[in-house]
PDB file of C-alpha atoms in Angstrom:
ATOM      1  CA  MET A   1       5.925  40.915 -13.098  1.00  0.00           C
ATOM      2  CA  ALA A   2       3.480  39.461 -10.608  1.00  0.00           C
ATOM      3  CA  MET A   3       5.464  37.888  -7.818  1.00  0.00           C
ATOM      4  CA  LYS A   4       3.058  37.961  -4.883  1.00  0.00           C
ATOM      5  CA  LYS A   5       0.945  34.865  -4.585  1.00  0.00           C
ATOM      6  CA  SER A   6      -2.207  36.881  -3.931  1.00  0.00           C
ATOM      7  CA  THR A   7      -1.636  38.982  -7.078  1.00  0.00           C
ATOM      8  CA  ILE A   8      -1.090  35.854  -9.173  1.00  0.00           C
ATOM      9  CA  GLN A   9      -4.256  34.261  -7.770  1.00  0.00           C
ATOM     10  CA  GLN A  10      -6.229  37.423  -8.541  1.00  0.00           C
ATOM     11  CA  GLN A  11      -4.941  37.519 -12.137  1.00  0.00           C
ATOM     12  CA  VAL A  12      -5.877  33.874 -12.696  1.00  0.00           C
ATOM     13  CA  ALA A  13      -9.341  34.468 -11.187  1.00  0.00           C
ATOM     14  CA  GLU A  14      -9.823  37.416 -13.571  1.00  0.00           C
ATOM     15  CA  ALA A  15      -8.758  35.289 -16.550  1.00  0.00           C
ATOM     16  CA  ILE A  16     -11.251  32.587 -15.525  1.00  0.00           C
ATOM     17  CA  ALA A  17     -14.029  35.173 -15.117  1.00  0.00           C
ATOM     18  CA  GLN A  18     -13.271  36.487 -18.614  1.00  0.00           C
ATOM     19  CA  ALA A  19     -13.462  32.997 -20.115  1.00  0.00           C
ATOM     20  CA  ASN A  20     -16.555  31.927 -18.155  1.00  0.00           C
ATOM     21  CA  PRO A  21     -18.279  34.517 -15.911  1.00  0.00           C
ATOM     22  CA  GLN A  22     -20.290  31.780 -14.110  1.00  0.00           C
ATOM     23  CA  ASP A  23     -17.187  29.858 -12.975  1.00  0.00           C
ATOM     24  CA  ARG A  24     -15.141  30.570  -9.835  1.00  0.00           C
ATOM     25  CA  PRO A  25     -11.735  29.186  -8.793  1.00  0.00           C
ATOM     26  CA  ILE A  26     -11.551  26.978  -5.714  1.00  0.00           C
ATOM     27  CA  VAL A  27      -7.801  26.335  -5.555  1.00  0.00           C
ATOM     28  CA  MET A  28      -4.935  27.222  -7.898  1.00  0.00           C
ATOM     29  CA  ILE A  29      -1.229  26.418  -8.140  1.00  0.00           C
ATOM     30  CA  GLN A  30       1.642  27.484 -10.329  1.00  0.00           C
ATOM     31  CA  ALA A  31       3.568  24.573 -11.852  1.00  0.00           C
ATOM     32  CA  VAL A  32       6.643  24.214 -13.995  1.00  0.00           C
ATOM     33  CA  ALA A  33       6.302  21.374 -16.502  1.00  0.00           C
ATOM     34  CA  GLY A  34       9.332  19.503 -17.689  1.00  0.00           C
ATOM     35  CA  PRO A  35      12.368  17.698 -16.316  1.00  0.00           C
ATOM     36  CA  SER A  36      13.881  18.461 -12.920  1.00  0.00           C
ATOM     37  CA  VAL A  37      13.933  22.181 -12.182  1.00  0.00           C
ATOM     38  CA  TRP A  38      17.310  21.684 -10.480  1.00  0.00           C
ATOM     39  CA  LEU A  39      18.846  20.107 -13.578  1.00  0.00           C
ATOM     40  CA  MET A  40      17.398  22.718 -15.925  1.00  0.00           C
ATOM     41  CA  SER A  41      18.664  25.596 -13.749  1.00  0.00           C
ATOM     42  CA  MET A  42      22.196  24.147 -13.929  1.00  0.00           C
ATOM     43  CA  LEU A  43      21.946  24.346 -17.724  1.00  0.00           C
ATOM     44  CA  GLY A  44      21.075  28.056 -17.527  1.00  0.00           C
ATOM     45  CA  ALA A  45      19.197  29.672 -20.412  1.00  0.00           C
ATOM     46  CA  ILE A  46      19.358  26.478 -22.473  1.00  0.00           C
ATOM     47  CA  GLY A  47      17.690  24.548 -19.652  1.00  0.00           C
ATOM     48  CA  GLN A  48      14.852  27.075 -19.505  1.00  0.00           C
ATOM     49  CA  CYS A  49      13.898  26.130 -23.065  1.00  0.00           C
ATOM     50  CA  PHE A  50      12.839  22.704 -21.785  1.00  0.00           C
ATOM     51  CA  LEU A  51      10.418  24.112 -19.181  1.00  0.00           C
ATOM     52  CA  SER A  52       6.830  25.322 -19.581  1.00  0.00           C
ATOM     53  CA  TYR A  53       4.976  27.362 -16.984  1.00  0.00           C
ATOM     54  CA  TYR A  54       1.333  26.723 -16.090  1.00  0.00           C
ATOM     55  CA  PHE A  55      -1.418  27.608 -13.648  1.00  0.00           C
ATOM     56  CA  ILE A  56      -3.562  24.629 -12.679  1.00  0.00           C
ATOM     57  CA  THR A  57      -6.925  25.621 -11.226  1.00  0.00           C
ATOM     58  CA  VAL A  58      -9.787  23.601  -9.815  1.00  0.00           C
ATOM     59  CA  THR A  59     -12.945  25.615 -10.392  1.00  0.00           C
ATOM     60  CA  GLN A  60     -16.584  24.951  -9.609  1.00  0.00           C
ATOM     61  CA  GLN A  61     -17.052  23.483 -13.109  1.00  0.00           C
ATOM     62  CA  ALA A  62     -13.721  22.044 -14.312  1.00  0.00           C
ATOM     63  CA  VAL A  63      -9.977  21.722 -13.905  1.00  0.00           C
ATOM     64  CA  LEU A  64      -8.266  24.398 -16.015  1.00  0.00           C
ATOM     65  CA  LEU A  65      -4.709  24.525 -17.258  1.00  0.00           C
ATOM     66  CA  HIS A  66      -3.560  28.038 -18.225  1.00  0.00           C
ATOM     67  CA  ARG A  67      -0.243  28.671 -19.898  1.00  0.00           C
ATOM     68  CA  ALA A  68       1.769  31.212 -17.868  1.00  0.00           C
ATOM     69  CA  SER A  69       3.907  33.904 -19.456  1.00  0.00           C
ATOM     70  CA  ARG A  70       7.642  33.524 -18.834  1.00  0.00           C
ATOM     71  CA  TRP A  71       8.081  37.293 -18.937  1.00  0.00           C
ATOM     72  CA  ASN A  72       5.375  38.713 -16.675  1.00  0.00           C
ATOM     73  CA  ASN A  73       3.962  35.600 -14.938  1.00  0.00           C
ATOM     74  CA  ARG A  74       0.420  36.345 -16.119  1.00  0.00           C
ATOM     75  CA  PRO A  75      -2.070  33.718 -17.265  1.00  0.00           C
ATOM     76  CA  GLN A  76      -2.327  33.345 -21.018  1.00  0.00           C
ATOM     77  CA  GLU A  77      -4.629  31.049 -22.967  1.00  0.00           C
ATOM     78  CA  ILE A  78      -6.423  28.090 -21.454  1.00  0.00           C
ATOM     79  CA  VAL A  79      -4.598  24.999 -22.701  1.00  0.00           C
ATOM     80  CA  THR A  80      -7.257  22.541 -21.588  1.00  0.00           C
ATOM     81  CA  ALA A  81     -10.412  22.318 -19.491  1.00  0.00           C
ATOM     82  CA  ILE A  82     -11.014  18.901 -17.970  1.00  0.00           C
ATOM     83  CA  PRO A  83     -14.240  17.706 -16.329  1.00  0.00           C
ATOM     84  CA  PRO A  84     -13.704  16.951 -12.606  1.00  0.00           C
ATOM     85  CA  ALA A  85     -14.561  13.238 -12.975  1.00  0.00           C
ATOM     86  CA  GLU A  86     -11.944  12.819 -15.696  1.00  0.00           C
ATOM     87  CA  ALA A  87      -9.354  14.877 -13.783  1.00  0.00           C
ATOM     88  CA  MET A  88      -9.407  12.392 -10.901  1.00  0.00           C
ATOM     89  CA  ARG A  89      -7.652   9.831 -13.128  1.00  0.00           C
ATOM     90  CA  MET A  90      -4.938  12.132 -14.496  1.00  0.00           C
ATOM     91  CA  ILE A  91      -2.714  12.482 -11.370  1.00  0.00           C
ATOM     92  CA  SER A  92       0.043  10.025 -10.392  1.00  0.00           C
ATOM     93  CA  ASP A  93       3.485   9.769  -8.775  1.00  0.00           C
ATOM     94  CA  VAL A  94       3.147  12.557  -6.182  1.00  0.00           C
ATOM     95  CA  ARG A  95       6.511  13.422  -4.602  1.00  0.00           C
ATOM     96  CA  ARG A  96       6.789  15.971  -1.811  1.00  0.00           C
ATOM     97  CA  ASN A  97      10.259  17.445  -1.365  1.00  0.00           C
ATOM     98  CA  THR A  98      11.764  20.286   0.643  1.00  0.00           C
ATOM     99  CA  LEU A  99      11.869  22.931  -2.080  1.00  0.00           C
ATOM    100  CA  TRP A 100      10.349  21.481  -5.281  1.00  0.00           C
ATOM    101  CA  SER A 101       7.590  18.876  -5.113  1.00  0.00           C
ATOM    102  CA  SER A 102       6.324  17.122  -8.220  1.00  0.00           C
ATOM    103  CA  PHE A 103       3.533  14.984  -9.622  1.00  0.00           C
ATOM    104  CA  ARG A 104       2.718  13.452 -12.980  1.00  0.00           C
ATOM    105  CA  CYS A 105      -0.271  14.764 -14.888  1.00  0.00           C
ATOM    106  CA  GLN A 106      -1.716  12.933 -17.888  1.00  0.00           C
ATOM    107  CA  LEU A 107      -2.765  15.758 -20.188  1.00  0.00           C
ATOM    108  CA  PRO A 108      -5.240  15.119 -23.009  1.00  0.00           C
ATOM    109  CA  GLY A 109      -3.508  14.346 -26.272  1.00  0.00           C
ATOM    110  CA  GLN A 110      -0.138  13.596 -24.648  1.00  0.00           C
ATOM    111  CA  PRO A 111       1.351  10.099 -24.997  1.00  0.00           C
ATOM    112  CA  LYS A 112       2.742   9.994 -21.459  1.00  0.00           C
ATOM    113  CA  PRO A 113       2.241  11.929 -18.201  1.00  0.00           C
ATOM    114  CA  THR A 114       3.897  15.335 -17.858  1.00  0.00           C
ATOM    115  CA  ARG A 115       5.997  16.042 -14.774  1.00  0.00           C
ATOM    116  CA  MET A 116       4.663  19.101 -12.941  1.00  0.00           C
ATOM    117  CA  ASN A 117       7.093  20.741 -10.491  1.00  0.00           C
ATOM    118  CA  VAL A 118       5.612  22.881  -7.720  1.00  0.00           C
ATOM    119  CA  HIS A 119       7.617  25.277  -5.536  1.00  0.00           C
ATOM    120  CA  ARG A 120       7.136  25.084  -1.765  1.00  0.00           C
ATOM    121  CA  LEU A 121       5.407  28.485  -1.865  1.00  0.00           C
ATOM    122  CA  TRP A 122       2.450  26.637  -3.433  1.00  0.00           C
ATOM    123  CA  ARG A 123       2.670  23.420  -1.348  1.00  0.00           C
ATOM    124  CA  ASN A 124      -0.471  23.991   0.770  1.00  0.00           C
ATOM    125  CA  GLU A 125      -2.474  24.716  -2.370  1.00  0.00           C
ATOM    126  CA  MET A 126      -0.876  21.726  -4.124  1.00  0.00           C
ATOM    127  CA  ASP A 127      -1.927  19.445  -1.261  1.00  0.00           C
ATOM    128  CA  GLN A 128      -5.476  20.818  -1.414  1.00  0.00           C
ATOM    129  CA  LEU A 129      -5.651  20.555  -5.223  1.00  0.00           C
ATOM    130  CA  LEU A 130      -4.267  17.006  -5.330  1.00  0.00           C
ATOM    131  CA  GLY A 131      -6.540  15.970  -2.486  1.00  0.00           C
ATOM    132  CA  MET A 132      -9.546  17.233  -4.447  1.00  0.00           C
ATOM    133  CA  LEU A 133      -8.428  15.502  -7.646  1.00  0.00           C
ATOM    134  CA  THR A 134      -7.388  12.158  -6.148  1.00  0.00           C
ATOM    135  CA  GLY A 135      -9.937  11.979  -3.338  1.00  0.00           C
ATOM    136  CA  GLN A 136      -7.116  11.236  -0.897  1.00  0.00           C
ATOM    137  CA  PRO A 137      -5.260  13.536   1.506  1.00  0.00           C
ATOM    138  CA  VAL A 138      -1.693  14.320   0.415  1.00  0.00           C
ATOM    139  CA  ALA A 139       0.918  14.529   3.159  1.00  0.00           C
TER     140      ALA A 139
END
């Protein structure tokens, strides 16, 4: 299981290169979609059923959302590729917290925004990614 941030970033970059050899990642984060991570961890294995794991990557050509494997933390299929201009409108309700920060992301085909939880390990990248998508610095 890939646990080091650099290994995860390398695996996502390889997955992007496989899908589109002309595209390169700029910034990438790992996010857990669903209700509060704290609440779901209190529910144990049942709570984990309500969470989905993703890699969100801003590349030179698009914003990509990869599904992440629960078992080995590797990128799986690309769920959606969003043009940068459209991606600027999909972010709302950014909340920075000590351990788990979150933001809402309006995914194509979803009736309401999805809560994306980001661990503090990815906070610098989250700030950079959200800054690129919203056009405003996040602090």
